[in-house]
PDB file of N, CA and C in Angstrom:
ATOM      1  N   UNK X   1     115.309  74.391 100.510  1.00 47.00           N
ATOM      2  CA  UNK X   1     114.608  75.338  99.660  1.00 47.00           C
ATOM      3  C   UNK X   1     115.380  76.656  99.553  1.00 47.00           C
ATOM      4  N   UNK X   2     115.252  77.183 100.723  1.00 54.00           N
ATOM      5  CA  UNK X   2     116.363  78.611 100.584  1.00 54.00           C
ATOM      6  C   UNK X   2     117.941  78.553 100.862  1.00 54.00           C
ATOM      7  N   UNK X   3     118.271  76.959 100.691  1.00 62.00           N
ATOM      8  CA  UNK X   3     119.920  76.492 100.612  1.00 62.00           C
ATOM      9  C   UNK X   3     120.598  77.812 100.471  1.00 62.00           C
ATOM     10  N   UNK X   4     120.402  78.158  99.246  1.00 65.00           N
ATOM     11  CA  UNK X   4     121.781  78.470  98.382  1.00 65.00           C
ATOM     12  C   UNK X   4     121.270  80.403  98.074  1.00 65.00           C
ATOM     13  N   UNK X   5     120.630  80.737  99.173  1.00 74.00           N
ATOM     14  CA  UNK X   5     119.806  82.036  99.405  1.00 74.00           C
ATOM     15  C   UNK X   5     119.506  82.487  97.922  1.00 74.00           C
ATOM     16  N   UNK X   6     119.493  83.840  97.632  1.00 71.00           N
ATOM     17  CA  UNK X   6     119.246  84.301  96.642  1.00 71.00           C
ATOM     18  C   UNK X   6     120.167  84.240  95.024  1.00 71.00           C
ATOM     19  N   UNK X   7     119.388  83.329  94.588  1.00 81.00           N
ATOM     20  CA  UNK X   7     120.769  82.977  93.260  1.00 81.00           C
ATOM     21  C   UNK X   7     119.960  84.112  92.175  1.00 81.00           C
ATOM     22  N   UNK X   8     121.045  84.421  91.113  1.00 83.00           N
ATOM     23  CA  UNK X   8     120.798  85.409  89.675  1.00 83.00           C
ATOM     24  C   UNK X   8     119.492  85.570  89.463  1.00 83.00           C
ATOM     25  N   UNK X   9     118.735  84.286  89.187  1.00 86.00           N
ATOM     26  CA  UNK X   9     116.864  84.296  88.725  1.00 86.00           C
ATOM     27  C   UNK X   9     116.254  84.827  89.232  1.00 86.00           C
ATOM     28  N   UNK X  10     116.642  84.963  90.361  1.00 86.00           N
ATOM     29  CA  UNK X  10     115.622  85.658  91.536  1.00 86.00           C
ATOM     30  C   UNK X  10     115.975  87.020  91.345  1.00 86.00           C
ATOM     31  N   UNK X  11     117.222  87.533  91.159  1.00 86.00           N
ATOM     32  CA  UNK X  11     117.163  88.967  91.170  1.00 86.00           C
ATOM     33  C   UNK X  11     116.497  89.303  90.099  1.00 86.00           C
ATOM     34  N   UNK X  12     116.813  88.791  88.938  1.00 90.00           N
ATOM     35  CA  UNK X  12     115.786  88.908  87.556  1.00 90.00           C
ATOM     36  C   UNK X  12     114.355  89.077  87.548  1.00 90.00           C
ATOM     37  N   UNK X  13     114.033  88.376  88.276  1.00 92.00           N
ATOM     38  CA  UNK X  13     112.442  88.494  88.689  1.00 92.00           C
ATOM     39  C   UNK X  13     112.128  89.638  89.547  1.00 92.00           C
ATOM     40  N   UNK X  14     113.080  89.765  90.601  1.00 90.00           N
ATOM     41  CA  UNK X  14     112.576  90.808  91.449  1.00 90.00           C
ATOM     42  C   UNK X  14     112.699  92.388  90.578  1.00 90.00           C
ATOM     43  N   UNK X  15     113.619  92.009  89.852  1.00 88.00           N
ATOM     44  CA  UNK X  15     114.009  93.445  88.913  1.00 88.00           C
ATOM     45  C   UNK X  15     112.731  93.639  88.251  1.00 88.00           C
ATOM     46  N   UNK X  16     112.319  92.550  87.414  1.00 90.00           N
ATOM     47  CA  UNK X  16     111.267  92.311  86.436  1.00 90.00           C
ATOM     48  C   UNK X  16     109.778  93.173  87.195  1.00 90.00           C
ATOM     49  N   UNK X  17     109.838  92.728  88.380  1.00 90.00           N
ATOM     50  CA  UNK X  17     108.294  93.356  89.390  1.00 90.00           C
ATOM     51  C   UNK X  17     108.714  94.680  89.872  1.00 90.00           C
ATOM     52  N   UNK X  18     109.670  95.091  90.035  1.00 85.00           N
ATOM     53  CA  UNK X  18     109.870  96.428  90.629  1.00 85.00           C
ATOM     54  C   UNK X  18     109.641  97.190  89.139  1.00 85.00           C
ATOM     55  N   UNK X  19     109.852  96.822  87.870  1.00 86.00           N
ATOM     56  CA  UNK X  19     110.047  98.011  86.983  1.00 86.00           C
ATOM     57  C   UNK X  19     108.486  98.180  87.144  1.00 86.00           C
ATOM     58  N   UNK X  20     107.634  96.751  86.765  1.00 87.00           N
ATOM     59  CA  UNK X  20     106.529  96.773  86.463  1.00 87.00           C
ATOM     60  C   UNK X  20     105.680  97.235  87.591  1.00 87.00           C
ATOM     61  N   UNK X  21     105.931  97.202  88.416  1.00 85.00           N
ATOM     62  CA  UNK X  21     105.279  98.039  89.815  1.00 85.00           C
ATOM     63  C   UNK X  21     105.099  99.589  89.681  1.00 85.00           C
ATOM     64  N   UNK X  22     107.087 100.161  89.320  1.00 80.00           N
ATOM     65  CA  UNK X  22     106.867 101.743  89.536  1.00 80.00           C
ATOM     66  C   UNK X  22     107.138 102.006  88.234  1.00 80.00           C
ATOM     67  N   UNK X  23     107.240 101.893  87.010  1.00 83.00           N
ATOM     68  CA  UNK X  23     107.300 102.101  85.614  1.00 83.00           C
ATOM     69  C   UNK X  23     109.000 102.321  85.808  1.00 83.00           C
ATOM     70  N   UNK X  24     109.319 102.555  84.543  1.00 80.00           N
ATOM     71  CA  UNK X  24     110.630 103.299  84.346  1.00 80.00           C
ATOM     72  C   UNK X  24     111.190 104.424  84.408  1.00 80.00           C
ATOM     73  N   UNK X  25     109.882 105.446  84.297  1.00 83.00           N
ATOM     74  CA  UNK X  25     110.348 106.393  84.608  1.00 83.00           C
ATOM     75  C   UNK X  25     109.965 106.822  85.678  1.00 83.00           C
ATOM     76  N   UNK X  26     109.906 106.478  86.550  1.00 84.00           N
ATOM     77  CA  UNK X  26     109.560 106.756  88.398  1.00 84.00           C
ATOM     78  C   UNK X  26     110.913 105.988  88.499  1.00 84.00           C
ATOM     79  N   UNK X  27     111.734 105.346  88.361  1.00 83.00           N
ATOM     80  CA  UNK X  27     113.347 104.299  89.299  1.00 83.00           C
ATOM     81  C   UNK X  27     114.012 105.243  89.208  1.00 83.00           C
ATOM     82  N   UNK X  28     114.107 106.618  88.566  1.00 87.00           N
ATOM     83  CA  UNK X  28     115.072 107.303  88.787  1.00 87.00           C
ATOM     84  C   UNK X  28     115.007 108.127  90.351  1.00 87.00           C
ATOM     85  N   UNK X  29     113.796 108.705  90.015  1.00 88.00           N
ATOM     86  CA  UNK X  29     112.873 109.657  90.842  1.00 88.00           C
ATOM     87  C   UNK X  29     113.016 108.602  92.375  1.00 88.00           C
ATOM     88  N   UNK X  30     112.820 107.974  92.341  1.00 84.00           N
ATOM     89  CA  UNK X  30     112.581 106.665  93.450  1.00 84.00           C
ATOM     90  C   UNK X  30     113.911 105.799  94.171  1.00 84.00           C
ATOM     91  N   UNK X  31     115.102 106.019  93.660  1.00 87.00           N
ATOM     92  CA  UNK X  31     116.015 106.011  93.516  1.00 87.00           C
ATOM     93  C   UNK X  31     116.538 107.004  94.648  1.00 87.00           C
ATOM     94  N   UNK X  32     116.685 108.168  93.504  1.00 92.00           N
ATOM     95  CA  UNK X  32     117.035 109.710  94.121  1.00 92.00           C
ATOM     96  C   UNK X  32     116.666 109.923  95.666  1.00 92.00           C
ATOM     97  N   UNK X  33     115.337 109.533  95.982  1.00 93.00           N
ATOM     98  CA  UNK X  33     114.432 109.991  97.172  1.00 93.00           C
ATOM     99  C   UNK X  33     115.138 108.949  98.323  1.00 93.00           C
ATOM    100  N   UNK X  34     115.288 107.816  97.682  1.00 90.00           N
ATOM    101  CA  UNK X  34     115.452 106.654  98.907  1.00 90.00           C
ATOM    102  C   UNK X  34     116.715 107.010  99.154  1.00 90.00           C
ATOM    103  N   UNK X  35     117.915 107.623  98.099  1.00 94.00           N
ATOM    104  CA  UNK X  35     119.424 108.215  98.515  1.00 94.00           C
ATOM    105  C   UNK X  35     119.440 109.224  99.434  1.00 94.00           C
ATOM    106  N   UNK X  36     118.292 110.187  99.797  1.00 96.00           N
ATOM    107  CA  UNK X  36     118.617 111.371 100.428  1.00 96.00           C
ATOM    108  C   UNK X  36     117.738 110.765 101.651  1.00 96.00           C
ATOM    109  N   UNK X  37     117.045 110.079 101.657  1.00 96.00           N
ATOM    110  CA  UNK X  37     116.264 109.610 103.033  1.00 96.00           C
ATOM    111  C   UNK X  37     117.666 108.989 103.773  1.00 96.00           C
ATOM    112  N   UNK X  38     118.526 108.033 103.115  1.00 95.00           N
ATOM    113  CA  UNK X  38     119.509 107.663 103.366  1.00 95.00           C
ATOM    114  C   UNK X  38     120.525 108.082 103.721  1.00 95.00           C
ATOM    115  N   UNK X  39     120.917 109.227 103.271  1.00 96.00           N
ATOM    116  CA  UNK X  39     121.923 110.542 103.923  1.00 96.00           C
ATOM    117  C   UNK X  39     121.393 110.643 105.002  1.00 96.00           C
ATOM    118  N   UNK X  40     119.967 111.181 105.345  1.00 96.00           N
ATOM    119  CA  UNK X  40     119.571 112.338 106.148  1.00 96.00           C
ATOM    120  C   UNK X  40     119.103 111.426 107.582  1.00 96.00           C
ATOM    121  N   UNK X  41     118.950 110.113 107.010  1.00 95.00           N
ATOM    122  CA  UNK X  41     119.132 109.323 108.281  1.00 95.00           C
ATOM    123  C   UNK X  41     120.836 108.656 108.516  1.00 95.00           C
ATOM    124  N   UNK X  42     121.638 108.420 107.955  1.00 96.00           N
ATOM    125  CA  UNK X  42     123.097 109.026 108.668  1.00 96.00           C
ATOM    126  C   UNK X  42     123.165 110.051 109.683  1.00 96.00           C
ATOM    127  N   UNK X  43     122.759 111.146 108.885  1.00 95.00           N
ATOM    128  CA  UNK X  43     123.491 112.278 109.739  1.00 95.00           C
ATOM    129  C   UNK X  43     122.988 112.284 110.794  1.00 95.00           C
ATOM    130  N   UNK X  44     121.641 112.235 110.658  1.00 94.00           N
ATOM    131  CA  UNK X  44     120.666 111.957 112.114  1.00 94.00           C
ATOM    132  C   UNK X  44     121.642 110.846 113.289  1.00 94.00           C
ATOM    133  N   UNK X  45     121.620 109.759 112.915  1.00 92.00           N
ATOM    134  CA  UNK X  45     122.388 108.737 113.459  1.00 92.00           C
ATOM    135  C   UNK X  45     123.435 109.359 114.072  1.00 92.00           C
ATOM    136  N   UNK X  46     124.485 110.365 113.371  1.00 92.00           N
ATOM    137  CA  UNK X  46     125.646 110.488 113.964  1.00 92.00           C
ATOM    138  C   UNK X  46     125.526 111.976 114.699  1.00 92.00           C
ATOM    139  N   UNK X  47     124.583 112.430 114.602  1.00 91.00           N
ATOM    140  CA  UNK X  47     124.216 113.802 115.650  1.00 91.00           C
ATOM    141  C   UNK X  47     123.916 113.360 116.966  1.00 91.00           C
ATOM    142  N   UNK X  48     123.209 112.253 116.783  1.00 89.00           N
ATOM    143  CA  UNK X  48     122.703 111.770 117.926  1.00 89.00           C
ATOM    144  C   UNK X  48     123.749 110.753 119.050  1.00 89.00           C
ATOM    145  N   UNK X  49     124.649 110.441 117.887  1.00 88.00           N
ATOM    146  CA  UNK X  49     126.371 109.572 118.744  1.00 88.00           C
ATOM    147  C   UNK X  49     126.781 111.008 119.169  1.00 88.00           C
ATOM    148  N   UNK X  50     127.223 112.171 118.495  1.00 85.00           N
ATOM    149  CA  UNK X  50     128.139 113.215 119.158  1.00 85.00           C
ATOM    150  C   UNK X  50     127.022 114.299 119.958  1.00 85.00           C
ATOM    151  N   UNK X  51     125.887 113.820 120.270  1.00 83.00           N
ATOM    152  CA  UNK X  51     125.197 114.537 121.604  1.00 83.00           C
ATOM    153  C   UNK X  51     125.167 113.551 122.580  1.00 83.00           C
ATOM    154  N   UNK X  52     125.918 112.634 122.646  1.00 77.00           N
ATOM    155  CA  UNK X  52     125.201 111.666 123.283  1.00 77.00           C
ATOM    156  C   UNK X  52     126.686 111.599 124.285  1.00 77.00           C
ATOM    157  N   UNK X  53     127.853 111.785 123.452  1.00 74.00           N
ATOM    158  CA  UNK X  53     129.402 111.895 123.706  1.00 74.00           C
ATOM    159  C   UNK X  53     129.287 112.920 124.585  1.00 74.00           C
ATOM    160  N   UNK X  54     128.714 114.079 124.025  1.00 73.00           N
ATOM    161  CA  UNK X  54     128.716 115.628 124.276  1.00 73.00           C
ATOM    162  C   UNK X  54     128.517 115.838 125.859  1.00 73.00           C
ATOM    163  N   UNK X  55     126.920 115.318 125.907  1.00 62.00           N
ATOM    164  CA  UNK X  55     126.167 115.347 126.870  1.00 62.00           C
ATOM    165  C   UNK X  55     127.349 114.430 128.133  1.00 62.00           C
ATOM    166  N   UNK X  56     126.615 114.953 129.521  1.00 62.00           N
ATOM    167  CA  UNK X  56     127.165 114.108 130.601  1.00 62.00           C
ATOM    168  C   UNK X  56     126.210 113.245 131.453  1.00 62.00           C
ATOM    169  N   UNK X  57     126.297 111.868 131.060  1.00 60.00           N
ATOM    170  CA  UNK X  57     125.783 110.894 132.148  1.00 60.00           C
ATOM    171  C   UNK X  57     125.382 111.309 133.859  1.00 60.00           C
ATOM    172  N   UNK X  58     123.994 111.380 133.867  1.00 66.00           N
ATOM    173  CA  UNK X  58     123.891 111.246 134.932  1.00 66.00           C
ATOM    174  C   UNK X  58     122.792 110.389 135.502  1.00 66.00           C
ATOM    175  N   UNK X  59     123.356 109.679 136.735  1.00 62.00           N
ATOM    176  CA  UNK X  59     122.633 108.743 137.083  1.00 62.00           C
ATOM    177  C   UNK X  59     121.171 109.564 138.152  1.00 62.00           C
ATOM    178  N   UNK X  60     120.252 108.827 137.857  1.00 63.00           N
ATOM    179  CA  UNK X  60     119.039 109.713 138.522  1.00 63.00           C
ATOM    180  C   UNK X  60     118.934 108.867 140.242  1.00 63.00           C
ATOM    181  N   UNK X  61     119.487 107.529 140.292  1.00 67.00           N
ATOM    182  CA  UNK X  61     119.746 107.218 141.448  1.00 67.00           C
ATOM    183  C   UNK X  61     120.860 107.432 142.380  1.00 67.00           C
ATOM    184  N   UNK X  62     121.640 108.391 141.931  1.00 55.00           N
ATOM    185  CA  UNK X  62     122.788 108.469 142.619  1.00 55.00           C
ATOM    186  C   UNK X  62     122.349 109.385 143.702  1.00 55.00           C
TER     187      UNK X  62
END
């Protein structure tokens, strides 16, 4: 059934329910928002690798 995973039709359809879900003119707007959630969880991500570098290991059983 899900052989050949997601073939062309299916994206067609899924395209087809997302317009009709948030209209057309909300995909821009909706779009935009999910790009900067997307930045702003990067940067988050990589603040948290160079405090993590930053910081010094210490063991609480030592």
């Amino acid at each position: 059934m899900l052989r050949n995973g997601l073939e062309p039709w299916h994206l067609l359809i899924l395209a087809i329910v997302v317009i009709a879900l948030f209209g057309s003119k909300k995909l821009p707007d909706t779009a935009r928002a999910l790009g900067k959630s997307m930045r702003i969880l990067k940067s988050e991500a990589k603040a948290m690798k160079e405090t993590d570098v930053q910081a010094p290991r210490t063991d609480p059983h030592a």
